[in-house]
Amino acid sequence: EAGVAQSPRYKIIEKRQSVAFWCNPISGHATLYWYQQILGQGPKLLIQFQNNGVVDDSQLPKDRFSAERLKGVDSTLKIQPAKLEDSAVYLCASSFPGNTIYFGEGSWLTVV
Amino acid sequence: GIQVEQSPPDLILQEGANSTLRCNFSDSVNNLQWFHQNPWGQLINLFYIPSGTKQNGRLSATTVATERYSLLYISSSQTTDSGVYFCAVELLGNEKLTFGTGTRLTIIP
């Protein structure tokens, strides 16, 4: 069974530039999550989708971050404009509702 | 919001030793999971354990939901067990999974 796929794995951008991350969840998983993990901290939920609807986006900085999950499968997370403090690993995960959650390898972002 | 505290924050052990990691949470939960984050950043699910006890090889976990804590046991530690261990909980009536503060485990050969 294929796992959660993410791309790109690594990205370096200058502040005020934009970046987009892509995630393909495990086939059949209705729930998709985007987490932000800053070095030395635990993952923080940015947004959670159930199919293509948003369940929780209370910690998503909506002035600069956006996410979509068209057709209830793939998802993209965009940051525009990026700030230095956005340097982190962006983790995508998926699950059946209320079940074990599986993470991708993450997209490492450095903003300089 | 819910508070999820893990202890100890850091643990250094000799290979072959046993360890117990603890996760305390401040509210009733309907989902608790333990994860291992390896040195390359990959998060691997270890247990889905909202209550009771489960075992998988050298690892086992126990959650006492009524007392709001969970324990992860690692026996006969190996260097590949090094990394950060997180527990994550989901509140009753809320599907949001909140991660704890983590325990960094280092196994010395």
mmCIF file of N, CA and C in Angstrom, chain A residues 35 37 41-43 45 48 50 55-56 58-59 91 98-101 103-105 108, chain B residues 31 33 35 37 40-43 45 48 86 90 94-101 104:
data_model
loop_
_atom_site.group_PDB
_atom_site.id
_atom_site.type_symbol
_atom_site.label_atom_id
_atom_site.label_comp_id
_atom_site.label_asym_id
_atom_site.label_seq_id
_atom_site.Cartn_x
_atom_site.Cartn_y
_atom_site.Cartn_z
ATOM 1 N N TYR A 35 0.041 19.667 8.997
ATOM 2 C CA TYR A 35 0.651 20.086 10.255
ATOM 3 C C TYR A 35 1.899 20.908 9.949
ATOM 4 N N GLN A 37 5.549 21.757 11.749
ATOM 5 C CA GLN A 37 6.427 21.404 12.851
ATOM 6 C C GLN A 37 7.675 22.268 12.802
ATOM 7 N N GLN A 41 9.822 21.369 18.349
ATOM 8 C CA GLN A 41 8.450 21.393 18.847
ATOM 9 C C GLN A 41 7.654 20.232 18.266
ATOM 10 N N GLY A 42 6.480 19.988 18.869
ATOM 11 C CA GLY A 42 5.587 18.994 18.316
ATOM 12 C C GLY A 42 4.814 19.561 17.132
ATOM 13 N N PRO A 43 4.261 18.694 16.293
ATOM 14 C CA PRO A 43 3.470 19.175 15.154
ATOM 15 C C PRO A 43 2.245 19.963 15.620
ATOM 16 N N LEU A 45 -1.444 21.438 14.250
ATOM 17 C CA LEU A 45 -2.411 21.300 13.166
ATOM 18 C C LEU A 45 -2.709 22.652 12.535
ATOM 19 N N GLN A 48 -7.540 20.711 8.757
ATOM 20 C CA GLN A 48 -8.010 19.331 8.651
ATOM 21 C C GLN A 48 -9.209 19.302 7.710
ATOM 22 N N GLN A 50 -12.209 16.866 5.802
ATOM 23 C CA GLN A 50 -12.979 15.633 5.716
ATOM 24 C C GLN A 50 -13.552 15.639 4.306
ATOM 25 N N VAL A 55 -12.739 20.753 8.320
ATOM 26 C CA VAL A 55 -13.206 20.406 9.668
ATOM 27 C C VAL A 55 -12.677 21.406 10.684
ATOM 28 N N ASP A 56 -11.396 21.773 10.546
ATOM 29 C CA ASP A 56 -10.773 22.699 11.491
ATOM 30 C C ASP A 56 -9.674 23.454 10.791
ATOM 31 N N SER A 58 -8.600 26.481 12.588
ATOM 32 C CA SER A 58 -8.510 27.538 13.581
ATOM 33 C C SER A 58 -7.087 28.059 13.791
ATOM 34 N N GLN A 59 -6.076 27.237 13.472
ATOM 35 C CA GLN A 59 -4.696 27.677 13.666
ATOM 36 C C GLN A 59 -3.997 27.993 12.343
ATOM 37 N N LEU A 91 3.960 18.881 7.318
ATOM 38 C CA LEU A 91 3.625 17.463 7.303
ATOM 39 C C LEU A 91 2.185 17.271 6.851
ATOM 40 N N GLY A 98 -11.399 9.090 12.604
ATOM 41 C CA GLY A 98 -11.265 8.513 13.934
ATOM 42 C C GLY A 98 -10.381 7.303 14.014
ATOM 43 N N ASN A 99 -9.469 7.156 13.072
ATOM 44 C CA ASN A 99 -8.633 5.966 13.036
ATOM 45 C C ASN A 99 -7.151 6.339 13.023
ATOM 46 N N THR A 100 -6.297 5.364 12.880
ATOM 47 C CA THR A 100 -4.854 5.592 12.860
ATOM 48 C C THR A 100 -4.491 6.605 11.793
ATOM 49 N N ILE A 101 -3.597 7.534 12.149
ATOM 50 C CA ILE A 101 -3.176 8.580 11.222
ATOM 51 C C ILE A 101 -1.794 8.252 10.674
ATOM 52 N N PHE A 103 1.522 9.636 8.354
ATOM 53 C CA PHE A 103 2.187 10.855 7.918
ATOM 54 C C PHE A 103 3.049 10.619 6.687
ATOM 55 N N GLY A 104 3.166 11.651 5.872
ATOM 56 C CA GLY A 104 4.146 11.671 4.811
ATOM 57 C C GLY A 104 5.515 12.030 5.373
ATOM 58 N N GLU A 105 6.513 12.106 4.489
ATOM 59 C CA GLU A 105 7.877 12.387 4.936
ATOM 60 C C GLU A 105 8.108 13.864 5.224
ATOM 61 N N TRP A 108 10.326 20.250 3.836
ATOM 62 C CA TRP A 108 11.149 21.111 4.674
ATOM 63 C C TRP A 108 11.277 22.474 4.008
ATOM 64 N N ASN B 31 -9.524 9.407 21.489
ATOM 65 C CA ASN B 31 -8.503 8.898 20.578
ATOM 66 C C ASN B 31 -7.158 9.289 21.164
ATOM 67 N N GLN B 33 -2.941 8.407 20.310
ATOM 68 C CA GLN B 33 -1.989 7.694 19.463
ATOM 69 C C GLN B 33 -0.572 8.038 19.914
ATOM 70 N N PHE B 35 3.454 8.134 18.583
ATOM 71 C CA PHE B 35 4.258 8.204 17.369
ATOM 72 C C PHE B 35 5.737 8.216 17.723
ATOM 73 N N GLN B 37 9.198 9.748 15.988
ATOM 74 C CA GLN B 37 9.776 10.552 14.916
ATOM 75 C C GLN B 37 11.267 10.235 14.843
ATOM 76 N N TRP B 40 15.367 11.431 10.853
ATOM 77 C CA TRP B 40 15.151 12.037 9.545
ATOM 78 C C TRP B 40 13.803 12.753 9.460
ATOM 79 N N GLY B 41 13.086 12.786 10.585
ATOM 80 C CA GLY B 41 11.840 13.544 10.643
ATOM 81 C C GLY B 41 10.578 12.780 10.337
ATOM 82 N N GLN B 42 10.698 11.528 9.948
ATOM 83 C CA GLN B 42 9.523 10.745 9.610
ATOM 84 C C GLN B 42 8.752 10.361 10.867
ATOM 85 N N LEU B 43 7.461 10.620 10.869
ATOM 86 C CA LEU B 43 6.586 10.251 11.993
ATOM 87 C C LEU B 43 5.930 8.912 11.700
ATOM 88 N N ASN B 45 3.440 5.904 13.166
ATOM 89 C CA ASN B 45 2.445 5.570 14.170
ATOM 90 C C ASN B 45 2.823 4.266 14.863
ATOM 91 N N TYR B 48 -2.503 2.974 18.270
ATOM 92 C CA TYR B 48 -3.785 3.677 18.385
ATOM 93 C C TYR B 48 -4.421 3.093 19.633
ATOM 94 N N PHE B 86 6.093 11.080 20.482
ATOM 95 C CA PHE B 86 4.961 11.971 20.724
ATOM 96 C C PHE B 86 3.714 11.159 21.021
ATOM 97 N N GLU B 90 -7.224 13.219 20.813
ATOM 98 C CA GLU B 90 -8.382 13.821 20.164
ATOM 99 C C GLU B 90 -9.477 13.922 21.208
ATOM 100 N N ASN B 94 -14.546 16.357 19.246
ATOM 101 C CA ASN B 94 -13.695 17.236 18.437
ATOM 102 C C ASN B 94 -12.690 16.365 17.723
ATOM 103 N N GLU B 95 -12.662 16.418 16.399
ATOM 104 C CA GLU B 95 -11.793 15.512 15.646
ATOM 105 C C GLU B 95 -10.359 16.003 15.529
ATOM 106 N N LYS B 96 -10.039 17.112 16.154
ATOM 107 C CA LYS B 96 -8.690 17.670 16.031
ATOM 108 C C LYS B 96 -7.705 16.887 16.888
ATOM 109 N N LEU B 97 -6.597 16.438 16.280
ATOM 110 C CA LEU B 97 -5.570 15.668 16.976
ATOM 111 C C LEU B 97 -4.499 16.635 17.463
ATOM 112 N N THR B 98 -4.312 16.696 18.782
ATOM 113 C CA THR B 98 -3.339 17.615 19.394
ATOM 114 C C THR B 98 -2.144 16.830 19.901
ATOM 115 N N PHE B 99 -0.951 17.272 19.505
ATOM 116 C CA PHE B 99 0.287 16.579 19.890
ATOM 117 C C PHE B 99 0.815 17.096 21.219
ATOM 118 N N GLY B 100 1.487 16.192 21.941
ATOM 119 C CA GLY B 100 2.157 16.546 23.169
ATOM 120 C C GLY B 100 3.497 17.191 22.915
ATOM 121 N N THR B 101 4.208 17.419 24.005
ATOM 122 C CA THR B 101 5.479 18.135 23.960
ATOM 123 C C THR B 101 6.643 17.250 23.535
ATOM 124 N N ARG B 104 12.467 13.143 23.953
ATOM 125 C CA ARG B 104 13.597 12.811 23.087
ATOM 126 C C ARG B 104 14.375 11.682 23.736
#
